[in-house]
PDB file of C-alpha atoms in Angstrom:
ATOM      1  CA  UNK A   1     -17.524  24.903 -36.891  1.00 73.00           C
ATOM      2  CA  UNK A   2     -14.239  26.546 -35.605  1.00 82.00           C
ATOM      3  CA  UNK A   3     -12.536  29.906 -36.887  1.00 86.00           C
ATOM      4  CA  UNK A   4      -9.233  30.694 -36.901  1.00 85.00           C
ATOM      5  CA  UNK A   5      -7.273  33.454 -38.377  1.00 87.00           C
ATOM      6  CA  UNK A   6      -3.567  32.975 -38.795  1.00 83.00           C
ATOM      7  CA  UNK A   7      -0.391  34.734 -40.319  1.00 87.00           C
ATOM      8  CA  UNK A   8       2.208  32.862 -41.816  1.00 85.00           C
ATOM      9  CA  UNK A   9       5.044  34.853 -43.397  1.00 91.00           C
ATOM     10  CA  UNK A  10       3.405  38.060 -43.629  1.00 90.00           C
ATOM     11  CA  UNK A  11      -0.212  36.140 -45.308  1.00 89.00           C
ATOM     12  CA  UNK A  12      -3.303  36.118 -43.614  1.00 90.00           C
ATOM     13  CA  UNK A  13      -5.396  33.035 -43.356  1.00 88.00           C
ATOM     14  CA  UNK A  14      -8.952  32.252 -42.579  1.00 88.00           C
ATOM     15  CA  UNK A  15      -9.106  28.444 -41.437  1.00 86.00           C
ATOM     16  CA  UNK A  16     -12.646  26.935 -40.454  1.00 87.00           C
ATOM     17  CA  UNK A  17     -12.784  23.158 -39.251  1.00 85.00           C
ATOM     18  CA  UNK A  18     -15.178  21.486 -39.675  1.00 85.00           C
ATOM     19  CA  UNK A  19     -17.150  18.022 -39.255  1.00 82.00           C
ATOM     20  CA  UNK A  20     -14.507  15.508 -38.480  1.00 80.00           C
ATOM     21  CA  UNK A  21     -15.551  11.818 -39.809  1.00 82.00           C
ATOM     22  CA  UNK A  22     -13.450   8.970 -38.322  1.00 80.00           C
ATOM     23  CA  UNK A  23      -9.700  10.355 -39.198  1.00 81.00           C
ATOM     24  CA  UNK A  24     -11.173  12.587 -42.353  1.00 86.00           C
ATOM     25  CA  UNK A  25     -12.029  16.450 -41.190  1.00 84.00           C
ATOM     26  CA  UNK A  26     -13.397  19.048 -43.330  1.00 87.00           C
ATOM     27  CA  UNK A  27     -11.056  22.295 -43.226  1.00 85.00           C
ATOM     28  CA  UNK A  28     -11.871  25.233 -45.225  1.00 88.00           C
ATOM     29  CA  UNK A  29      -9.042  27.625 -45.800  1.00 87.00           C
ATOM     30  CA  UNK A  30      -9.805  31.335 -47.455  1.00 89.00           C
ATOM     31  CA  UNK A  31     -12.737  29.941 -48.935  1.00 88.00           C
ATOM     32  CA  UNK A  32     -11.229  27.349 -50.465  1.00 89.00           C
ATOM     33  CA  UNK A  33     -12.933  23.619 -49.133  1.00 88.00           C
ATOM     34  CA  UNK A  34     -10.134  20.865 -48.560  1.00 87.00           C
ATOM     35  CA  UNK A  35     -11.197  17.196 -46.570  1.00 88.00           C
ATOM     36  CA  UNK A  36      -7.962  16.198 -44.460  1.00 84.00           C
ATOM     37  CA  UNK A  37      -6.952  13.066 -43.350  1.00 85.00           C
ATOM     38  CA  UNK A  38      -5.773  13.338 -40.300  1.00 80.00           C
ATOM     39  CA  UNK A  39      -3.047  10.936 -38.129  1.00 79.00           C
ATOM     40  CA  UNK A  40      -5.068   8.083 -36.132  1.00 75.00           C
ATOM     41  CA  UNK A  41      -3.911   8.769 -32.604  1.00 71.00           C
ATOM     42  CA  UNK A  42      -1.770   5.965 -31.249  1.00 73.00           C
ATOM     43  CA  UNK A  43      -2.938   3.878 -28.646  1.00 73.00           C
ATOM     44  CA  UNK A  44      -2.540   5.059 -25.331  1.00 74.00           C
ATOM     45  CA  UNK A  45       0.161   3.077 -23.907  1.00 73.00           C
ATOM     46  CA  UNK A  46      -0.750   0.413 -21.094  1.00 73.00           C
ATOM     47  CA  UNK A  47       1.002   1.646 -17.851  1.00 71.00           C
ATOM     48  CA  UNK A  48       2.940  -1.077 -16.745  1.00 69.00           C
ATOM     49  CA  UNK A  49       2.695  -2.193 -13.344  1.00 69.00           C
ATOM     50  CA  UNK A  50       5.038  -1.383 -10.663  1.00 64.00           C
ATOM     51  CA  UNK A  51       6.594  -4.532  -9.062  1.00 65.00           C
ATOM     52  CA  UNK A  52       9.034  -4.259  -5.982  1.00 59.00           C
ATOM     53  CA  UNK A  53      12.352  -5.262  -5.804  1.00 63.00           C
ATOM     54  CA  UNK A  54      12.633  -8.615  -4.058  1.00 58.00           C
ATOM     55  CA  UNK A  55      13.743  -7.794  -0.767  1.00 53.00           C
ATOM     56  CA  UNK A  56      18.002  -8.177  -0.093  1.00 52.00           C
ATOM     57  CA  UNK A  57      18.881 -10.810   2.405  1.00 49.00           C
ATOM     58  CA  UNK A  58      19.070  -9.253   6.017  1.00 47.00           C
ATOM     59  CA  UNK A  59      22.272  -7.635   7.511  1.00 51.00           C
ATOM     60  CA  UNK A  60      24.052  -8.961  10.210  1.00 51.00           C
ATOM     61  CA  UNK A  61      22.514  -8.062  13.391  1.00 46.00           C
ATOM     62  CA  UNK A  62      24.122  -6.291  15.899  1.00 46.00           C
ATOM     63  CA  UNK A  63      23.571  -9.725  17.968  1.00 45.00           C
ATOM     64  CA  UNK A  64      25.263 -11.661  15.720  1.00 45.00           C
ATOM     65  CA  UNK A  65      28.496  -9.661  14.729  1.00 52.00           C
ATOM     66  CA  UNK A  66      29.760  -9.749  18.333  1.00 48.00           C
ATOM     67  CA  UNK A  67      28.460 -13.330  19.450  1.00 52.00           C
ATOM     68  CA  UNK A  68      31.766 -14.612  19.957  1.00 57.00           C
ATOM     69  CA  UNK A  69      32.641 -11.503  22.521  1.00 61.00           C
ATOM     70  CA  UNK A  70      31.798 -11.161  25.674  1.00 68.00           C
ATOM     71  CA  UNK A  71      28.794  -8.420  25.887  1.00 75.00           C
ATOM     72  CA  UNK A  72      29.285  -7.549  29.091  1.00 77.00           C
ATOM     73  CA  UNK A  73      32.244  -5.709  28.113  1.00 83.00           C
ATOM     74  CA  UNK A  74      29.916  -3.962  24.753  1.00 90.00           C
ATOM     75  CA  UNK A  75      29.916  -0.317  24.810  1.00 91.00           C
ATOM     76  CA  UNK A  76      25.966   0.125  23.866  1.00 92.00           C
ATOM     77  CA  UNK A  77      23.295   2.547  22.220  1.00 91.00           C
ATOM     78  CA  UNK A  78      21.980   4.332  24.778  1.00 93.00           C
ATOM     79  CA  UNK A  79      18.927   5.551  22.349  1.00 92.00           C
ATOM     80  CA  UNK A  80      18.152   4.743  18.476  1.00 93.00           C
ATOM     81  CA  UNK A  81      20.140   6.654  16.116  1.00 93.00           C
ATOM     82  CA  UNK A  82      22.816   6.097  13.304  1.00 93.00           C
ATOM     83  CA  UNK A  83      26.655   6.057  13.262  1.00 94.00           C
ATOM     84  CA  UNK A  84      28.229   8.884  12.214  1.00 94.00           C
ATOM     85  CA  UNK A  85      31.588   8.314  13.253  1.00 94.00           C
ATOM     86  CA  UNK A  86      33.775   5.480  14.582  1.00 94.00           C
ATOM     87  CA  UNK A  87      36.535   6.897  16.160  1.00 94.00           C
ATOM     88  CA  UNK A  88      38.633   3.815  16.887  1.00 94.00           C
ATOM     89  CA  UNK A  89      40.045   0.637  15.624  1.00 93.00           C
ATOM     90  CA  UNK A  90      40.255  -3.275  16.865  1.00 92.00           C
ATOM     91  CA  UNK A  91      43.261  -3.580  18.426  1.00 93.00           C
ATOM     92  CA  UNK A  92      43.588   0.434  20.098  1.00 93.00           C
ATOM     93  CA  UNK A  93      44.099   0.993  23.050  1.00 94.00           C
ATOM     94  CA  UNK A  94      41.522   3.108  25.052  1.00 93.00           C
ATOM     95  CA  UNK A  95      41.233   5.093  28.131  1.00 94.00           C
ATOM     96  CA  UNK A  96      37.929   5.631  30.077  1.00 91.00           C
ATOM     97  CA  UNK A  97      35.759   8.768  28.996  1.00 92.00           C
ATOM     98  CA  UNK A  98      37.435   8.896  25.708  1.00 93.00           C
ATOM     99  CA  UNK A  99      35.043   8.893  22.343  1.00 93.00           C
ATOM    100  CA  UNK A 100      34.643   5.739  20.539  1.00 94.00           C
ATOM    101  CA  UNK A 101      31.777   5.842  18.575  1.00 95.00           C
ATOM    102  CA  UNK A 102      29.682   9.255  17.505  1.00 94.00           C
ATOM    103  CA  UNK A 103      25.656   8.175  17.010  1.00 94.00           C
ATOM    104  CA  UNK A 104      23.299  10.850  15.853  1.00 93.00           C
ATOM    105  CA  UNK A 105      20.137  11.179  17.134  1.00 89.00           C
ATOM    106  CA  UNK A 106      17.165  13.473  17.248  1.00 87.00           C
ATOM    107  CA  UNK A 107      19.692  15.669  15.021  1.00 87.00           C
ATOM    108  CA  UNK A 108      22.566  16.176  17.633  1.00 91.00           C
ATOM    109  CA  UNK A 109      25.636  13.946  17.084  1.00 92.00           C
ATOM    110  CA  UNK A 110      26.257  12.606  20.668  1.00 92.00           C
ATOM    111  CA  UNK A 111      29.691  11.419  21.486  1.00 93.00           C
ATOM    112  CA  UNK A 112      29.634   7.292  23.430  1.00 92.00           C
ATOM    113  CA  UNK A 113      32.937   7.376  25.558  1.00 93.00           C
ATOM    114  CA  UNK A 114      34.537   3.984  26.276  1.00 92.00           C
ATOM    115  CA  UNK A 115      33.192   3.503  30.216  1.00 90.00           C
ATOM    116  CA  UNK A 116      36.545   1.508  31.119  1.00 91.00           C
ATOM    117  CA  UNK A 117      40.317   1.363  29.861  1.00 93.00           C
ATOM    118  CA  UNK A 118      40.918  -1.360  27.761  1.00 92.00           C
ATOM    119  CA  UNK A 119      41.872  -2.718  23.904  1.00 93.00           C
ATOM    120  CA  UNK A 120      39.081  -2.711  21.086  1.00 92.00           C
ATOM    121  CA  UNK A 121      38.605  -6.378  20.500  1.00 92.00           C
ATOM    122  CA  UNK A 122      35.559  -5.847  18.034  1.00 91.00           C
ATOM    123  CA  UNK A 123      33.648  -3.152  15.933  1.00 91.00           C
ATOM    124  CA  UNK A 124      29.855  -3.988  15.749  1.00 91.00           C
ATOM    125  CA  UNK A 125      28.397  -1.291  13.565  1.00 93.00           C
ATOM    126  CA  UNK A 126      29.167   0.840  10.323  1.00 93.00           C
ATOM    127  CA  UNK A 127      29.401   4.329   9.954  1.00 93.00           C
ATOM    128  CA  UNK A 128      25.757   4.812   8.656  1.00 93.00           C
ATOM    129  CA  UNK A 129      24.136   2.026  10.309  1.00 92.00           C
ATOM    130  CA  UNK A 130      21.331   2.950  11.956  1.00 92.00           C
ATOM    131  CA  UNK A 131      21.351   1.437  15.298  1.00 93.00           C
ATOM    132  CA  UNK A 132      18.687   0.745  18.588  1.00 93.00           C
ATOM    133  CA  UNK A 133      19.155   1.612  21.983  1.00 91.00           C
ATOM    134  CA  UNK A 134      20.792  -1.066  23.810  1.00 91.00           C
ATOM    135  CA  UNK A 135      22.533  -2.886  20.618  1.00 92.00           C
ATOM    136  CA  UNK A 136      26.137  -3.808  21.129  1.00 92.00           C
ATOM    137  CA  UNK A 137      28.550  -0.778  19.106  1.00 93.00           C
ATOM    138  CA  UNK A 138      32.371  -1.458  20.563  1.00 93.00           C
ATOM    139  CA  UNK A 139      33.862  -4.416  22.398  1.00 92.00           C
ATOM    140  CA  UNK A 140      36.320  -3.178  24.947  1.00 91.00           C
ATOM    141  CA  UNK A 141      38.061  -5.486  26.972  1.00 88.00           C
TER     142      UNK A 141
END
């Protein structure tokens, strides 16, 4: 049997508990014997399985956005990172050494210059795209 003294309002109450049959508990309360039905407890609820999202169809590859271009003339990745930055548009006109794209990696944002003069024919990545070393980034021809 459990004791407990409480104060409620400024009264003083001795509660003792005690046997508990199925939901019905015995609880006597300044002497006074009361049987107390109490709640049933609810079922605990089932935890639902988690189920992964069916995968989205794949992005473009790098590969396959600048098919029709001549790769030769791709500025690429020189190690794995992600876009940050593009710096130019198709159709500008660039000059050699000057920053196209900007491609962070190992936490430094690293500037790719265009290695040639030429005009931007195509734009392979997205600022955000993570990208791997050698993947085509700017067309410059």
């Amino acid at each position: 049997m459990k004791e407990y003294k409480y104060t409620i309002n400024g009264t003083k109450y001795e509660v003792a508990v005690g046997n508990i049959e199925d939901n019905i508990v015995t609880v006597t309360v300044n002497g006074e014997e009361y049987k107390v039905e109490m709640e049933k407890q609810p079922e605990p609820e089932k935890k639902k399985p988690v189920v992964r999202p069916v995968a989205a169809a794949p992005k473009e590859t790098n590969s396959s956005k600048s098919a029709g271009h001549n790769q030769s003339n791709a500025l690429k990745s020189p190690l794995p990172g992600v876009i940050t930055d593009i710096k130019v548009a198709v159709g500008d006109e660039v000059q050699e050494d000057q920053a196209v794209v900007v491609l962070e990696a190992m936490k430094m944002a690293n500037n790719l210059t265009a290695e040639k003069a030429g005009k931007v024919t195509a734009i392979c990545v997205q600022v955000g795209e993570s990208v791997m070393e050698g993947d085509a980034l700017v067309i410059i021809e």
